[in-house]
């Protein structure tokens, strides 16, 4: 009986975990109410009530919970609550605040990125690495436009560059640990957050509909009303007698362009995000705060090792740069883990994510050790690798998880992450290329 209750509890926990990570931060703009969330006087009291094996409904009733409004976010008073009342599939009053704000923020970051590049290009006659990277991106997009779009147009190249960089930056957020931002936001009173905007069908379809409107505009601009009508009334059968059939067939083909463009991007990124979540569930376990503290201290030590390797590398500037980047990453991870311990959110973390990152660092230390020519740097790299592997095995044994389970989960995450990097780039590239192709087709007059 106890085993059955434990199994049911585990299944409920897994279901809640998946639903929480796939839930958007939705706000009704007419009332300002945050969907699937309630406001309580104290989050700690709510968590204590849940720890007594009471249902969320009972705890919310005892704490006299009210609706959570947009202005309450970030005040550590809003808690997630899955309402059992059925919601409609489409509600025009609901806005996905997280994906919308993240998309806008990424847009400004891209503008700043290229703005800095333009400023540097005016100040420096010899381009550095930063300017070289920007020039490579611009040349790559320009060449793609020249190969496909044969008509002179000042909008297509900037539009293609914007589409490529925007979609790529949205997709790139899928490589962040699945629990990183959601748990940070949850600790400050933001109940939900979906990090990847391109996993929101509203974002992808909004972009594809914009491209669809441009297709119509370019068709009228370059072909005129007569050309527009003939395109859809006289194809594929060149007779007015079959015009209704032609309009139906070409209309379906025209509407399929934005639908396929938006759903293709959404489907790939949603599936990638879901697979990361499933891998985390299969190989995750709940740590205590002490385990997070030990990993935080270890990452701090690891940052020092990277710094030592940085200053002992005298032969290869690239290796020195990699060591410096790894140092800052280790510092940020350590700071986040100290934060998780200090605010007592360790029970909601998946320490497998930290172990995964540490195993990646172990591989990095090992690779950097062999890239160094100095024996001291090699020694530090080998020491770091051995220490990380020992930490992972020790942590897994303390929590009753076999090392082979952690290693398997790590390998799966690494393999999927490496494969997903290809998907991230390809989806941005495909979205850009199809945008150019559709607009080129709309602007090319029939001979």
GROMACS .gro file of C-alpha atoms in nm:
model
  447
    1UNK     CA    1   0.000   0.000   0.000
    2UNK     CA    2   0.283   0.237   0.092
    3UNK     CA    3   0.460   0.158  -0.235
    4UNK     CA    4   0.144   0.234  -0.431
    5UNK     CA    5   0.102   0.569  -0.253
    6UNK     CA    6   0.466   0.654  -0.319
    7UNK     CA    7   0.423   0.564  -0.685
    8UNK     CA    8   0.111   0.779  -0.715
    9UNK     CA    9   0.290   1.067  -0.542
   10UNK     CA   10   0.584   1.033  -0.779
   11UNK     CA   11   0.357   1.026  -1.083
   12UNK     CA   12   0.172   1.334  -0.962
   13UNK     CA   13   0.504   1.507  -0.903
   14UNK     CA   14   0.622   1.425  -1.255
   15UNK     CA   15   0.294   1.545  -1.406
   16UNK     CA   16   0.312   1.869  -1.205
   17UNK     CA   17   0.676   1.917  -1.310
   18UNK     CA   18   0.595   1.878  -1.681
   19UNK     CA   19   0.287   2.101  -1.664
   20UNK     CA   20   0.480   2.369  -1.476
   21UNK     CA   21   0.759   2.377  -1.735
   22UNK     CA   22   0.517   2.385  -2.028
   23UNK     CA   23   0.297   2.659  -1.880
   24UNK     CA   24   0.329   3.015  -2.009
   25UNK     CA   25   0.305   3.322  -1.790
   26UNK     CA   26  -0.038   3.426  -1.915
   27UNK     CA   27  -0.211   3.751  -1.820
   28UNK     CA   28  -0.561   3.866  -1.905
   29UNK     CA   29  -0.496   4.221  -2.025
   30UNK     CA   30  -0.857   4.326  -1.957
   31UNK     CA   31  -0.834   4.246  -1.584
   32UNK     CA   32  -0.460   4.208  -1.521
   33UNK     CA   33  -0.513   3.865  -1.361
   34UNK     CA   34  -0.235   3.609  -1.398
   35UNK     CA   35  -0.377   3.278  -1.516
   36UNK     CA   36  -0.326   2.957  -1.314
   37UNK     CA   37  -0.187   3.146  -1.016
   38UNK     CA   38  -0.303   3.264  -0.674
   39UNK     CA   39  -0.178   3.529  -0.436
   40UNK     CA   40  -0.103   3.430  -0.074
   41UNK     CA   41   0.029   3.630   0.217
   42UNK     CA   42   0.336   3.411   0.257
   43UNK     CA   43   0.489   3.161   0.014
   44UNK     CA   44   0.668   2.986   0.301
   45UNK     CA   45   0.336   2.928   0.480
   46UNK     CA   46   0.190   2.786   0.160
   47UNK     CA   47   0.486   2.549   0.116
   48UNK     CA   48   0.461   2.440   0.481
   49UNK     CA   49   0.094   2.365   0.430
   50UNK     CA   50   0.172   2.152   0.123
   51UNK     CA   51   0.442   1.968   0.317
   52UNK     CA   52   0.167   1.851   0.557
   53UNK     CA   53   0.020   1.654   0.261
   54UNK     CA   54  -0.272   1.888   0.219
   55UNK     CA   55  -0.411   1.960  -0.124
   56UNK     CA   56  -0.337   2.295  -0.290
   57UNK     CA   57  -0.707   2.381  -0.271
   58UNK     CA   58  -0.711   2.330   0.109
   59UNK     CA   59  -0.395   2.535   0.157
   60UNK     CA   60  -0.522   2.820  -0.058
   61UNK     CA   61  -0.851   2.821   0.132
   62UNK     CA   62  -0.677   2.827   0.470
   63UNK     CA   63  -0.450   3.114   0.361
   64UNK     CA   64  -0.741   3.311   0.210
   65UNK     CA   65  -0.578   3.324  -0.134
   66UNK     CA   66  -0.693   3.576  -0.392
   67UNK     CA   67  -0.626   3.626  -0.761
   68UNK     CA   68  -0.270   3.713  -0.856
   69UNK     CA   69  -0.244   4.030  -1.064
   70UNK     CA   70   0.034   4.140  -1.296
   71UNK     CA   71   0.145   4.403  -1.044
   72UNK     CA   72   0.195   4.128  -0.782
   73UNK     CA   73   0.463   3.950  -0.986
   74UNK     CA   74   0.807   3.967  -0.829
   75UNK     CA   75   0.673   4.032  -0.478
   76UNK     CA   76   0.713   3.668  -0.363
   77UNK     CA   77   0.338   3.632  -0.306
   78UNK     CA   78   0.216   3.453  -0.622
   79UNK     CA   79   0.216   3.073  -0.631
   80UNK     CA   80   0.129   2.837  -0.919
   81UNK     CA   81  -0.214   2.682  -0.908
   82UNK     CA   82  -0.356   2.462  -1.184
   83UNK     CA   83  -0.726   2.538  -1.209
   84UNK     CA   84  -0.951   2.242  -1.282
   85UNK     CA   85  -1.195   2.460  -1.473
   86UNK     CA   86  -1.172   2.397  -1.850
   87UNK     CA   87  -1.025   2.684  -2.051
   88UNK     CA   88  -1.095   2.761  -2.413
   89UNK     CA   89  -0.836   2.685  -2.676
   90UNK     CA   90  -0.835   3.044  -2.800
   91UNK     CA   91  -0.884   3.348  -2.579
   92UNK     CA   92  -0.802   3.685  -2.743
   93UNK     CA   93  -0.778   3.851  -2.400
   94UNK     CA   94  -0.485   3.634  -2.289
   95UNK     CA   95  -0.125   3.742  -2.354
   96UNK     CA   96   0.180   3.518  -2.307
   97UNK     CA   97   0.387   3.777  -2.124
   98UNK     CA   98   0.705   3.571  -2.092
   99UNK     CA   99   0.755   3.482  -2.458
  100UNK     CA  100   0.650   3.831  -2.570
  101UNK     CA  101   0.889   4.014  -2.337
  102UNK     CA  102   1.178   3.776  -2.404
  103UNK     CA  103   1.128   3.818  -2.780
  104UNK     CA  104   1.132   4.197  -2.749
  105UNK     CA  105   1.439   4.184  -2.524
  106UNK     CA  106   1.623   3.963  -2.772
  107UNK     CA  107   1.533   4.208  -3.049
  108UNK     CA  108   1.693   4.495  -2.857
  109UNK     CA  109   2.000   4.281  -2.780
  110UNK     CA  110   2.042   4.207  -3.152
  111UNK     CA  111   2.009   4.577  -3.233
  112UNK     CA  112   2.270   4.658  -2.971
  113UNK     CA  113   2.497   4.381  -3.101
  114UNK     CA  114   2.499   4.518  -3.456
  115UNK     CA  115   2.498   4.878  -3.332
  116UNK     CA  116   2.823   4.815  -3.148
  117UNK     CA  117   2.959   4.651  -3.463
  118UNK     CA  118   2.874   4.957  -3.675
  119UNK     CA  119   3.036   5.187  -3.419
  120UNK     CA  120   3.354   4.977  -3.409
  121UNK     CA  121   3.370   4.960  -3.788
  122UNK     CA  122   3.382   5.342  -3.800
  123UNK     CA  123   3.646   5.368  -3.528
  124UNK     CA  124   3.879   5.088  -3.640
  125UNK     CA  125   4.032   5.038  -3.985
  126UNK     CA  126   4.147   4.683  -3.905
  127UNK     CA  127   3.853   4.458  -3.807
  128UNK     CA  128   3.895   4.249  -3.494
  129UNK     CA  129   3.730   3.918  -3.407
  130UNK     CA  130   3.400   4.083  -3.315
  131UNK     CA  131   3.376   4.275  -3.643
  132UNK     CA  132   3.489   3.971  -3.840
  133UNK     CA  133   3.207   3.764  -3.689
  134UNK     CA  134   2.950   4.033  -3.778
  135UNK     CA  135   3.086   4.062  -4.132
  136UNK     CA  136   3.064   3.684  -4.174
  137UNK     CA  137   2.698   3.685  -4.068
  138UNK     CA  138   2.609   3.977  -4.297
  139UNK     CA  139   2.799   3.827  -4.591
  140UNK     CA  140   2.630   3.492  -4.537
  141UNK     CA  141   2.282   3.651  -4.545
  142UNK     CA  142   2.367   3.880  -4.838
  143UNK     CA  143   2.492   3.588  -5.047
  144UNK     CA  144   2.175   3.391  -4.971
  145UNK     CA  145   1.963   3.687  -5.085
  146UNK     CA  146   2.166   3.738  -5.404
  147UNK     CA  147   2.134   3.371  -5.499
  148UNK     CA  148   1.756   3.365  -5.462
  149UNK     CA  149   1.610   3.717  -5.490
  150UNK     CA  150   1.687   3.852  -5.837
  151UNK     CA  151   1.501   4.185  -5.809
  152UNK     CA  152   1.673   4.491  -5.664
  153UNK     CA  153   1.512   4.565  -5.326
  154UNK     CA  154   1.647   4.744  -5.020
  155UNK     CA  155   1.421   4.563  -4.773
  156UNK     CA  156   1.493   4.194  -4.838
  157UNK     CA  157   1.851   4.174  -4.707
  158UNK     CA  158   1.783   4.359  -4.376
  159UNK     CA  159   1.460   4.162  -4.334
  160UNK     CA  160   1.641   3.831  -4.391
  161UNK     CA  161   1.917   3.927  -4.146
  162UNK     CA  162   1.657   4.023  -3.884
  163UNK     CA  163   1.463   3.701  -3.933
  164UNK     CA  164   1.776   3.484  -3.912
  165UNK     CA  165   1.927   3.651  -3.603
  166UNK     CA  166   1.595   3.681  -3.420
  167UNK     CA  167   1.492   3.320  -3.473
  168UNK     CA  168   1.844   3.195  -3.399
  169UNK     CA  169   1.862   3.389  -3.069
  170UNK     CA  170   1.518   3.260  -2.966
  171UNK     CA  171   1.618   2.902  -3.042
  172UNK     CA  172   1.951   2.937  -2.863
  173UNK     CA  173   1.775   2.985  -2.529
  174UNK     CA  174   1.670   2.619  -2.551
  175UNK     CA  175   2.024   2.522  -2.446
  176UNK     CA  176   1.979   2.678  -2.100
  177UNK     CA  177   1.920   2.425  -1.818
  178UNK     CA  178   1.547   2.358  -1.801
  179UNK     CA  179   1.526   2.442  -1.429
  180UNK     CA  180   1.751   2.746  -1.423
  181UNK     CA  181   1.524   3.043  -1.502
  182UNK     CA  182   1.193   2.883  -1.390
  183UNK     CA  183   1.324   2.823  -1.037
  184UNK     CA  184   1.485   3.167  -1.014
  185UNK     CA  185   1.156   3.329  -1.119
  186UNK     CA  186   0.953   3.104  -0.888
  187UNK     CA  187   1.169   3.208  -0.591
  188UNK     CA  188   1.086   3.577  -0.649
  189UNK     CA  189   0.713   3.523  -0.696
  190UNK     CA  190   0.683   3.469  -1.072
  191UNK     CA  191   0.495   3.138  -1.091
  192UNK     CA  192   0.568   3.045  -1.453
  193UNK     CA  193   0.811   3.122  -1.731
  194UNK     CA  194   0.874   2.963  -2.070
  195UNK     CA  195   1.225   3.057  -2.175
  196UNK     CA  196   1.212   2.968  -2.547
  197UNK     CA  197   0.988   3.213  -2.740
  198UNK     CA  198   0.999   3.001  -3.058
  199UNK     CA  199   0.831   2.719  -2.861
  200UNK     CA  200   0.524   2.946  -2.841
  201UNK     CA  201   0.300   2.896  -3.144
  202UNK     CA  202   0.172   3.253  -3.108
  203UNK     CA  203   0.521   3.394  -3.169
  204UNK     CA  204   0.604   3.172  -3.466
  205UNK     CA  205   0.264   3.221  -3.630
  206UNK     CA  206   0.282   3.599  -3.577
  207UNK     CA  207   0.614   3.603  -3.763
  208UNK     CA  208   0.484   3.379  -4.043
  209UNK     CA  209   0.166   3.588  -4.082
  210UNK     CA  210   0.384   3.898  -4.119
  211UNK     CA  211   0.574   3.721  -4.397
  212UNK     CA  212   0.239   3.623  -4.552
  213UNK     CA  213   0.126   3.987  -4.561
  214UNK     CA  214   0.456   4.082  -4.726
  215UNK     CA  215   0.397   3.811  -4.988
  216UNK     CA  216   0.061   3.969  -5.075
  217UNK     CA  217   0.211   4.320  -5.078
  218UNK     CA  218   0.499   4.218  -5.307
  219UNK     CA  219   0.261   4.034  -5.541
  220UNK     CA  220   0.054   4.352  -5.586
  221UNK     CA  221   0.366   4.568  -5.614
  222UNK     CA  222   0.549   4.369  -5.883
  223UNK     CA  223   0.263   4.197  -6.065
  224UNK     CA  224  -0.025   4.436  -6.022
  225UNK     CA  225  -0.390   4.348  -5.973
  226UNK     CA  226  -0.408   4.174  -6.311
  227UNK     CA  227  -0.104   3.958  -6.236
  228UNK     CA  228  -0.235   3.877  -5.888
  229UNK     CA  229  -0.570   3.763  -6.025
  230UNK     CA  230  -0.413   3.558  -6.305
  231UNK     CA  231  -0.174   3.390  -6.062
  232UNK     CA  232  -0.460   3.242  -5.864
  233UNK     CA  233  -0.739   3.221  -6.123
  234UNK     CA  234  -0.546   3.077  -6.418
  235UNK     CA  235  -0.312   2.833  -6.245
  236UNK     CA  236  -0.264   2.543  -6.275
  237UNK     CA  237  -0.535   2.527  -6.547
  238UNK     CA  238  -0.502   2.815  -6.792
  239UNK     CA  239  -0.871   2.868  -6.858
  240UNK     CA  240  -1.133   3.091  -6.698
  241UNK     CA  241  -1.379   2.802  -6.709
  242UNK     CA  242  -1.185   2.630  -6.428
  243UNK     CA  243  -1.114   2.951  -6.236
  244UNK     CA  244  -1.302   2.837  -5.920
  245UNK     CA  245  -1.095   2.518  -5.909
  246UNK     CA  246  -0.774   2.715  -5.964
  247UNK     CA  247  -0.862   2.965  -5.691
  248UNK     CA  248  -0.932   2.683  -5.448
  249UNK     CA  249  -0.607   2.498  -5.526
  250UNK     CA  250  -0.388   2.808  -5.529
  251UNK     CA  251  -0.563   2.947  -5.220
  252UNK     CA  252  -0.481   2.632  -5.025
  253UNK     CA  253  -0.120   2.652  -5.146
  254UNK     CA  254  -0.097   3.020  -5.048
  255UNK     CA  255  -0.241   2.967  -4.699
  256UNK     CA  256  -0.017   2.665  -4.646
  257UNK     CA  257   0.295   2.885  -4.667
  258UNK     CA  258   0.250   3.079  -4.339
  259UNK     CA  259   0.099   2.779  -4.162
  260UNK     CA  260   0.389   2.547  -4.251
  261UNK     CA  261   0.646   2.822  -4.186
  262UNK     CA  262   0.517   2.890  -3.834
  263UNK     CA  263   0.429   2.535  -3.731
  264UNK     CA  264   0.760   2.389  -3.854
  265UNK     CA  265   0.961   2.620  -3.628
  266UNK     CA  266   0.722   2.577  -3.335
  267UNK     CA  267   0.710   2.197  -3.365
  268UNK     CA  268   1.087   2.151  -3.374
  269UNK     CA  269   1.158   2.381  -3.081
  270UNK     CA  270   0.867   2.250  -2.872
  271UNK     CA  271   0.985   1.893  -2.928
  272UNK     CA  272   1.342   1.985  -2.839
  273UNK     CA  273   1.233   2.155  -2.517
  274UNK     CA  274   1.012   1.860  -2.424
  275UNK     CA  275   1.294   1.609  -2.478
  276UNK     CA  276   1.523   1.807  -2.246
  277UNK     CA  277   1.248   1.799  -1.981
  278UNK     CA  278   1.194   1.424  -2.023
  279UNK     CA  279   1.566   1.348  -1.995
  280UNK     CA  280   1.580   1.556  -1.678
  281UNK     CA  281   1.286   1.362  -1.532
  282UNK     CA  282   1.429   1.020  -1.617
  283UNK     CA  283   1.763   1.088  -1.450
  284UNK     CA  284   1.672   1.346  -1.187
  285UNK     CA  285   1.638   1.325  -0.812
  286UNK     CA  286   1.559   1.578  -0.542
  287UNK     CA  287   1.868   1.697  -0.356
  288UNK     CA  288   1.886   1.863  -0.020
  289UNK     CA  289   2.019   2.214   0.027
  290UNK     CA  290   2.348   2.074   0.154
  291UNK     CA  291   2.417   1.904  -0.179
  292UNK     CA  292   2.363   2.231  -0.364
  293UNK     CA  293   2.600   2.403  -0.121
  294UNK     CA  294   2.870   2.141  -0.182
  295UNK     CA  295   2.836   2.179  -0.559
  296UNK     CA  296   2.845   2.559  -0.525
  297UNK     CA  297   3.170   2.542  -0.324
  298UNK     CA  298   3.316   2.296  -0.572
  299UNK     CA  299   3.234   2.519  -0.868
  300UNK     CA  300   3.405   2.805  -0.687
  301UNK     CA  301   3.716   2.589  -0.650
  302UNK     CA  302   3.681   2.485  -1.012
  303UNK     CA  303   3.677   2.851  -1.118
  304UNK     CA  304   4.007   2.899  -0.937
  305UNK     CA  305   4.153   2.598  -1.123
  306UNK     CA  306   4.045   2.746  -1.457
  307UNK     CA  307   4.207   3.074  -1.358
  308UNK     CA  308   4.532   2.899  -1.267
  309UNK     CA  309   4.529   2.717  -1.602
  310UNK     CA  310   4.466   3.052  -1.770
  311UNK     CA  311   4.783   3.208  -1.628
  312UNK     CA  312   4.998   2.900  -1.680
  313UNK     CA  313   4.915   2.890  -2.052
  314UNK     CA  314   5.184   3.085  -2.235
  315UNK     CA  315   5.185   2.920  -2.573
  316UNK     CA  316   4.829   2.940  -2.704
  317UNK     CA  317   4.613   3.255  -2.679
  318UNK     CA  318   4.301   3.060  -2.784
  319UNK     CA  319   4.345   2.816  -2.495
  320UNK     CA  320   4.393   3.111  -2.258
  321UNK     CA  321   4.068   3.267  -2.382
  322UNK     CA  322   3.877   2.939  -2.339
  323UNK     CA  323   4.007   2.907  -1.983
  324UNK     CA  324   3.894   3.261  -1.906
  325UNK     CA  325   3.543   3.197  -2.043
  326UNK     CA  326   3.520   2.872  -1.843
  327UNK     CA  327   3.626   3.066  -1.531
  328UNK     CA  328   3.341   3.316  -1.565
  329UNK     CA  329   3.087   3.038  -1.634
  330UNK     CA  330   3.200   2.851  -1.321
  331UNK     CA  331   3.170   3.172  -1.116
  332UNK     CA  332   2.814   3.233  -1.243
  333UNK     CA  333   2.711   2.874  -1.170
  334UNK     CA  334   2.858   2.893  -0.823
  335UNK     CA  335   2.677   3.221  -0.755
  336UNK     CA  336   2.345   3.072  -0.869
  337UNK     CA  337   2.394   2.762  -0.651
  338UNK     CA  338   2.479   2.977  -0.347
  339UNK     CA  339   2.161   3.174  -0.422
  340UNK     CA  340   1.957   2.851  -0.436
  341UNK     CA  341   2.101   2.740  -0.102
  342UNK     CA  342   2.057   3.079   0.067
  343UNK     CA  343   1.689   3.107  -0.030
  344UNK     CA  344   1.624   2.742   0.050
  345UNK     CA  345   1.499   2.638  -0.293
  346UNK     CA  346   1.721   2.332  -0.302
  347UNK     CA  347   1.433   2.087  -0.271
  348UNK     CA  348   1.292   2.223  -0.597
  349UNK     CA  349   1.620   2.198  -0.788
  350UNK     CA  350   1.751   1.909  -0.990
  351UNK     CA  351   2.111   1.866  -0.891
  352UNK     CA  352   2.156   1.642  -1.193
  353UNK     CA  353   2.172   1.964  -1.397
  354UNK     CA  354   2.465   2.081  -1.184
  355UNK     CA  355   2.635   1.745  -1.218
  356UNK     CA  356   2.577   1.759  -1.592
  357UNK     CA  357   2.750   2.096  -1.614
  358UNK     CA  358   3.033   1.971  -1.394
  359UNK     CA  359   3.086   1.671  -1.622
  360UNK     CA  360   3.103   1.909  -1.916
  361UNK     CA  361   3.366   2.104  -1.721
  362UNK     CA  362   3.550   1.778  -1.657
  363UNK     CA  363   3.569   1.715  -2.029
  364UNK     CA  364   3.676   2.077  -2.083
  365UNK     CA  365   3.949   2.046  -1.819
  366UNK     CA  366   4.073   1.726  -1.979
  367UNK     CA  367   4.076   1.879  -2.327
  368UNK     CA  368   4.248   2.197  -2.208
  369UNK     CA  369   4.505   1.993  -2.019
  370UNK     CA  370   4.614   1.819  -2.338
  371UNK     CA  371   4.611   2.147  -2.532
  372UNK     CA  372   4.863   2.296  -2.289
  373UNK     CA  373   5.232   2.235  -2.346
  374UNK     CA  374   5.332   2.316  -1.989
  375UNK     CA  375   5.336   2.023  -1.748
  376UNK     CA  376   5.186   2.236  -1.467
  377UNK     CA  377   4.878   2.319  -1.676
  378UNK     CA  378   4.837   1.955  -1.772
  379UNK     CA  379   4.860   1.856  -1.406
  380UNK     CA  380   4.590   2.106  -1.302
  381UNK     CA  381   4.365   1.988  -1.584
  382UNK     CA  382   4.400   1.623  -1.485
  383UNK     CA  383   4.343   1.708  -1.116
  384UNK     CA  384   4.025   1.901  -1.208
  385UNK     CA  385   3.896   1.614  -1.421
  386UNK     CA  386   3.955   1.356  -1.150
  387UNK     CA  387   3.801   1.577  -0.880
  388UNK     CA  388   3.481   1.639  -1.080
  389UNK     CA  389   3.434   1.270  -1.155
  390UNK     CA  390   3.485   1.188  -0.786
  391UNK     CA  391   3.231   1.454  -0.687
  392UNK     CA  392   2.971   1.311  -0.924
  393UNK     CA  393   3.026   0.954  -0.800
  394UNK     CA  394   3.019   1.070  -0.434
  395UNK     CA  395   2.700   1.270  -0.482
  396UNK     CA  396   2.528   0.985  -0.665
  397UNK     CA  397   2.623   0.733  -0.396
  398UNK     CA  398   2.507   0.963  -0.114
  399UNK     CA  399   2.163   0.994  -0.271
  400UNK     CA  400   2.127   0.630  -0.363
  401UNK     CA  401   2.165   0.685  -0.734
  402UNK     CA  402   2.408   0.462  -0.921
  403UNK     CA  403   2.685   0.649  -1.105
  404UNK     CA  404   2.585   0.471  -1.424
  405UNK     CA  405   2.245   0.645  -1.405
  406UNK     CA  406   2.399   0.990  -1.382
  407UNK     CA  407   2.650   0.909  -1.654
  408UNK     CA  408   2.369   0.780  -1.880
  409UNK     CA  409   2.160   1.091  -1.824
  410UNK     CA  410   2.462   1.312  -1.884
  411UNK     CA  411   2.549   1.135  -2.207
  412UNK     CA  412   2.189   1.163  -2.329
  413UNK     CA  413   2.177   1.534  -2.246
  414UNK     CA  414   2.510   1.596  -2.416
  415UNK     CA  415   2.416   1.400  -2.728
  416UNK     CA  416   2.079   1.571  -2.757
  417UNK     CA  417   2.231   1.916  -2.686
  418UNK     CA  418   2.492   1.867  -2.961
  419UNK     CA  419   2.227   1.748  -3.206
  420UNK     CA  420   1.994   2.028  -3.098
  421UNK     CA  421   2.258   2.290  -3.178
  422UNK     CA  422   2.228   2.178  -3.540
  423UNK     CA  423   1.847   2.205  -3.521
  424UNK     CA  424   1.874   2.554  -3.369
  425UNK     CA  425   2.083   2.680  -3.661
  426UNK     CA  426   1.893   2.491  -3.931
  427UNK     CA  427   1.553   2.616  -3.819
  428UNK     CA  428   1.672   2.978  -3.827
  429UNK     CA  429   1.833   2.918  -4.167
  430UNK     CA  430   1.524   2.745  -4.310
  431UNK     CA  431   1.294   3.021  -4.184
  432UNK     CA  432   1.515   3.283  -4.349
  433UNK     CA  433   1.555   3.093  -4.679
  434UNK     CA  434   1.182   3.023  -4.711
  435UNK     CA  435   1.110   3.389  -4.641
  436UNK     CA  436   1.341   3.489  -4.927
  437UNK     CA  437   1.198   3.220  -5.158
  438UNK     CA  438   0.836   3.318  -5.093
  439UNK     CA  439   0.905   3.688  -5.146
  440UNK     CA  440   1.114   3.616  -5.457
  441UNK     CA  441   0.827   3.411  -5.600
  442UNK     CA  442   0.583   3.693  -5.526
  443UNK     CA  443   0.804   3.959  -5.688
  444UNK     CA  444   0.891   3.767  -6.006
  445UNK     CA  445   0.661   3.854  -6.295
  446UNK     CA  446   0.546   3.570  -6.519
  447UNK     CA  447   0.716   3.562  -6.858
   0.00000   0.00000   0.00000
